[in-house]
Coordinates of C-alpha atoms in Angstrom, one line a residue:
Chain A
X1 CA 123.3 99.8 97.1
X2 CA 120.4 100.9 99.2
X3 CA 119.0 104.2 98.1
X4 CA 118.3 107.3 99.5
X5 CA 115.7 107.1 102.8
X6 CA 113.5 109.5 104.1
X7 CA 111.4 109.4 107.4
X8 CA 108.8 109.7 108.1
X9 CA 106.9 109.5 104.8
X10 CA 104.1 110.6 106.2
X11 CA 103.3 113.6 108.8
X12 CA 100.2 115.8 110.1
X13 CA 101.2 118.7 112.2
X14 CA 99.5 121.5 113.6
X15 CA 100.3 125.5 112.7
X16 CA 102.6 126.4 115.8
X17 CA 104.6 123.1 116.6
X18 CA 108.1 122.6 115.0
X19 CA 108.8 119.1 112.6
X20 CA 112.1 116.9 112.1
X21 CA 113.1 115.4 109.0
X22 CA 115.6 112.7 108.8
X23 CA 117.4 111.5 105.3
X24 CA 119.9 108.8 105.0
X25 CA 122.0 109.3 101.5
X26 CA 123.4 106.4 99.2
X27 CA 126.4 105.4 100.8
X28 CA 129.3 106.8 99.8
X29 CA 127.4 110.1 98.9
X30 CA 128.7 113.6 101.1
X31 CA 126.4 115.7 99.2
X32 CA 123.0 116.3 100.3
X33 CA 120.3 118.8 99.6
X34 CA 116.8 119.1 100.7
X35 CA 114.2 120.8 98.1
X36 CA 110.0 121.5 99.1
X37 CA 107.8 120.5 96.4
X38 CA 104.3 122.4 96.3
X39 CA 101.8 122.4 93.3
X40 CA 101.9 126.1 93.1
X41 CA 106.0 126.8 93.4
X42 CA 107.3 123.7 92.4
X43 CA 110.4 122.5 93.2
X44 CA 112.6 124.6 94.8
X45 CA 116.1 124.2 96.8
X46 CA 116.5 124.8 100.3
X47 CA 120.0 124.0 100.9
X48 CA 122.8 121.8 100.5
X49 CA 125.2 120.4 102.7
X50 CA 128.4 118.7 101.9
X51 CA 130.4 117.0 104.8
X52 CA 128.6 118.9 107.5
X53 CA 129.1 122.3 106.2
X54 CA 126.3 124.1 104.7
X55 CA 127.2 124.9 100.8
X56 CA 124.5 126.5 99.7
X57 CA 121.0 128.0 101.0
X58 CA 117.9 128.7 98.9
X59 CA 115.2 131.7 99.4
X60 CA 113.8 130.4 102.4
X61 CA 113.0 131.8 106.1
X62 CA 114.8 131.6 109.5
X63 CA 112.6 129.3 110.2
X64 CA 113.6 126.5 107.7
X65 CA 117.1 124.6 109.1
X66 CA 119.3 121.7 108.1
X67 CA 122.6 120.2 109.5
X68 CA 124.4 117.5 108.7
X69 CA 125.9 114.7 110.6
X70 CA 129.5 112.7 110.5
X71 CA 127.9 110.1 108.7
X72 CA 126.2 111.9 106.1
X73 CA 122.9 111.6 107.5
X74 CA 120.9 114.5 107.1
X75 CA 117.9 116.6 109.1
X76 CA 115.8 119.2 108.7
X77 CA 114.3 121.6 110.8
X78 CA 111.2 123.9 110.4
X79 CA 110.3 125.8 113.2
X80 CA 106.8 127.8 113.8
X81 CA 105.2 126.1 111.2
X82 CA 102.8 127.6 108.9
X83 CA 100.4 126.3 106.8
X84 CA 102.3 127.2 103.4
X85 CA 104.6 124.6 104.8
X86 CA 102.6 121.7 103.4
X87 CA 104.8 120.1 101.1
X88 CA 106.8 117.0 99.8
X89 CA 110.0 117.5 101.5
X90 CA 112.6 115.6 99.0
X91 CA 116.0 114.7 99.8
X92 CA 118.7 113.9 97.6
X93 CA 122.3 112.9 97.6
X94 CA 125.0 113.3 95.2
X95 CA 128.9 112.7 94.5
X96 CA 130.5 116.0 95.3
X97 CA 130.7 116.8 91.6
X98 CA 128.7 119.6 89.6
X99 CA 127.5 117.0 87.3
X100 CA 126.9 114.1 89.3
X101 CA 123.5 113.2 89.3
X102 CA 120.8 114.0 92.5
X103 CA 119.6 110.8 93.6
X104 CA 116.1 111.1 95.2
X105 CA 114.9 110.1 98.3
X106 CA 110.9 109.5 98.3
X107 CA 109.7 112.7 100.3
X108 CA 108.3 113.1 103.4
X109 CA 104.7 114.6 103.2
X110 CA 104.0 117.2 105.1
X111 CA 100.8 118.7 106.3
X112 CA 100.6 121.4 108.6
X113 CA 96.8 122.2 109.9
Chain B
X1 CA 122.8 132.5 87.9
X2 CA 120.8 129.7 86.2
X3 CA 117.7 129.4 85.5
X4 CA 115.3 126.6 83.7
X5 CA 111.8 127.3 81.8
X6 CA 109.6 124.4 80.4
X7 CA 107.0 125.2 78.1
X8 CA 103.6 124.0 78.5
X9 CA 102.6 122.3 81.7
X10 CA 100.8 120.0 80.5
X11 CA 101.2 117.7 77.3
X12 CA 98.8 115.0 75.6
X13 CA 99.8 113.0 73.3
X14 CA 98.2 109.5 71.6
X15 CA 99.7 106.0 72.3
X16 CA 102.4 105.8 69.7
X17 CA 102.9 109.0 69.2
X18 CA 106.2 111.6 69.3
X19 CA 106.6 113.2 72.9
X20 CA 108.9 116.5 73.0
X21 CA 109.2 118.0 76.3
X22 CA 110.4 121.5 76.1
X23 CA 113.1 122.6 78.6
X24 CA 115.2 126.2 77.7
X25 CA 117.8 126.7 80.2
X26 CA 119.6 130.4 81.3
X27 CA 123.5 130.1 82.4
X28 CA 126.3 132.4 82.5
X29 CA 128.6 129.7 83.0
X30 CA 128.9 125.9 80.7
X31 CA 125.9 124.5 81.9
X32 CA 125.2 120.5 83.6
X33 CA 121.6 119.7 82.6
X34 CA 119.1 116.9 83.8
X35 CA 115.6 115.4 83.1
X36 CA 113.9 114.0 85.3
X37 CA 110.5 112.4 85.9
X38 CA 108.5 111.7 89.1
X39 CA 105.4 109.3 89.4
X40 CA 102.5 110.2 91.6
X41 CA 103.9 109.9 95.6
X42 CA 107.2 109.3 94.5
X43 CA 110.9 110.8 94.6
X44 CA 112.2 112.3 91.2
X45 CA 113.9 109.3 88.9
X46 CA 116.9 110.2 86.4
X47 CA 116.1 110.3 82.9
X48 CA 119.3 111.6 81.5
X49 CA 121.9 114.1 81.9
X50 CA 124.1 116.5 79.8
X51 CA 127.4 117.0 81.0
X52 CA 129.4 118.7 78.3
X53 CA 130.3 115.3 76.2
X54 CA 128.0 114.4 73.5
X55 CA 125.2 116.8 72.5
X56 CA 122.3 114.6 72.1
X57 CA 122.0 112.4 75.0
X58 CA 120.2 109.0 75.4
X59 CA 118.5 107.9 78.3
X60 CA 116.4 105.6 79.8
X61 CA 112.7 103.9 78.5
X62 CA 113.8 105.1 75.3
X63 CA 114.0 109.0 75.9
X64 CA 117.0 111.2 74.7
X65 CA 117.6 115.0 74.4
X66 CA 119.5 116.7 72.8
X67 CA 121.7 120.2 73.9
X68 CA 121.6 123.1 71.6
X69 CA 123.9 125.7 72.6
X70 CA 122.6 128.1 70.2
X71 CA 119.3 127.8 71.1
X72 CA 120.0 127.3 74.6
X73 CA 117.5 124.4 74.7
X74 CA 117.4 120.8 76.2
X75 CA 114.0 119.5 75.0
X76 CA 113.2 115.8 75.6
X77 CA 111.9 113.3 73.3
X78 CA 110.5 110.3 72.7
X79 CA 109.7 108.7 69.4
X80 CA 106.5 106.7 70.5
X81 CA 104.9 107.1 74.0
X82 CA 103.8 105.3 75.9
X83 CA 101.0 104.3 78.8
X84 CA 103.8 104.0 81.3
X85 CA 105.3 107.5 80.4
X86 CA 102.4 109.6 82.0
X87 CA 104.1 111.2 84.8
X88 CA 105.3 114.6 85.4
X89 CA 108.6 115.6 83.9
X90 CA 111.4 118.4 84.9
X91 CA 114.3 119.8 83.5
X92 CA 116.9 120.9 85.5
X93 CA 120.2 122.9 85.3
X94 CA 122.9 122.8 87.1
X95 CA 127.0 124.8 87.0
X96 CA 130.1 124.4 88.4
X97 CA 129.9 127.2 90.6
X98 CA 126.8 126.5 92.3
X99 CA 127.9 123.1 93.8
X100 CA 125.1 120.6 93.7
X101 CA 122.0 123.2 93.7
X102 CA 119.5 122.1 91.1
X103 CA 117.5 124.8 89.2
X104 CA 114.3 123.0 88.5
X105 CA 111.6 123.9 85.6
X106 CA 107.9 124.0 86.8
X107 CA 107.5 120.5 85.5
X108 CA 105.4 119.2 82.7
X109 CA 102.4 116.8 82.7
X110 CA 102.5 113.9 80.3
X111 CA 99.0 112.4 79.7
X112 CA 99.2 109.7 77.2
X113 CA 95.8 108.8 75.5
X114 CA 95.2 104.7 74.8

């Protein structure tokens, strides 16, 4: 099974412009959540969405936005950016299940000047 | 609400030596927990996972943990580390009612010394 892609890997944006994120889960996988990764705040959740239905949403702003397609397939959205909103955008996917692992896509980097 | 705290956020330890990765964890509710470790530029890779079964849990490369309900800890071990384990490490929790959202610890940074 292929695992969980991310694109692009890489991205430079400047403070003002908006960015797209794409993730592809593991097949079979309807679970998918999006989490920003910064030295100083570490890994923290932004949301989750389980057949096209946001589940749950983390402590972020307006600004930050997800949906969630037919297929599984996953973007995100982040408006306005700032430049706090350097990060390594991970995605992961899961069964529907509590316990089920997160299976982690490689990050998109993220570098707003 | 859950919650996860790893102590120390860096660890060094010698080639050969014990690694213990301390994760405590916060849950009103019969916690799901997780280690997992991330390379430099790369996604976070399972290590192992605590779902309620057996207490101490093995894992891969040798890791296990072991849950202690009493002491509401998850720490990660090793018995003899090595090169290939530096890499940062996280603890996470998860519960029932929260669906699939992941409470992550800081993270802790393994340096292994040759």
């Amino acid at each position: 099974k292929a695992g969980v892609t991310q694109t692009p890997r890489y991205l430079i944006k400047t403070r003002g412009q908006q960015v797209t994120l794409s993730c592809s889960p593991i097949s079979g996988h309807r679970s998918v959540s999006w989490y920003q990764q910064t030295p100083g705040q570490g890994l923290q959740f932004l949301f989750e969405y389980f057949s096209e239905t946001q589940r749950n949403k983390g402590n972020f702003p307006g600004r930050f936005s997800g949906r969630q397609f037919s297929n599984s397939r996953s973007e995100m959205n982040v408006s306005t950016l700032e430049l706090g909103d350097s990060a390594l955008y991970l995605c992961a996917s899961s069964l529907e299940i509590a316990y089920n692992e997160q299976f982690f896509g490689p990050g998109t980097r993220l570098t707003v000047l | 609400a859950q919650s996860v705290t790893q102590l120390g956020s860096h660890v060094s330890v010698s080639e050969g030596a014990l690694v213990l990765l301390r994760c405590n964890y916060s849950s009103s509710v019969p916690p799901y927990l997780f280690w997992y470790v991330q390379y430099p530029n790369q996604g976070l890779q399972l290590l192992l996972k605590y779902t309620s079964a057996a207490t101490l849990v093995k894992g891969i490369n040798g890791f296990e943990a072991e849950f202690k309900k009493s002491e509401t800890s998850f720490h990660l071990t090793k018995p003899s580390a090595h090169m290939s384990d530096a890499a940062e490490y996280f603890c996470a929790v998860s519960a029932t009612n929260t669906g699939n959202q992941f409470y992550f610890g800081t993270g802790t940074s393994l340096t292994v010394i040759p």
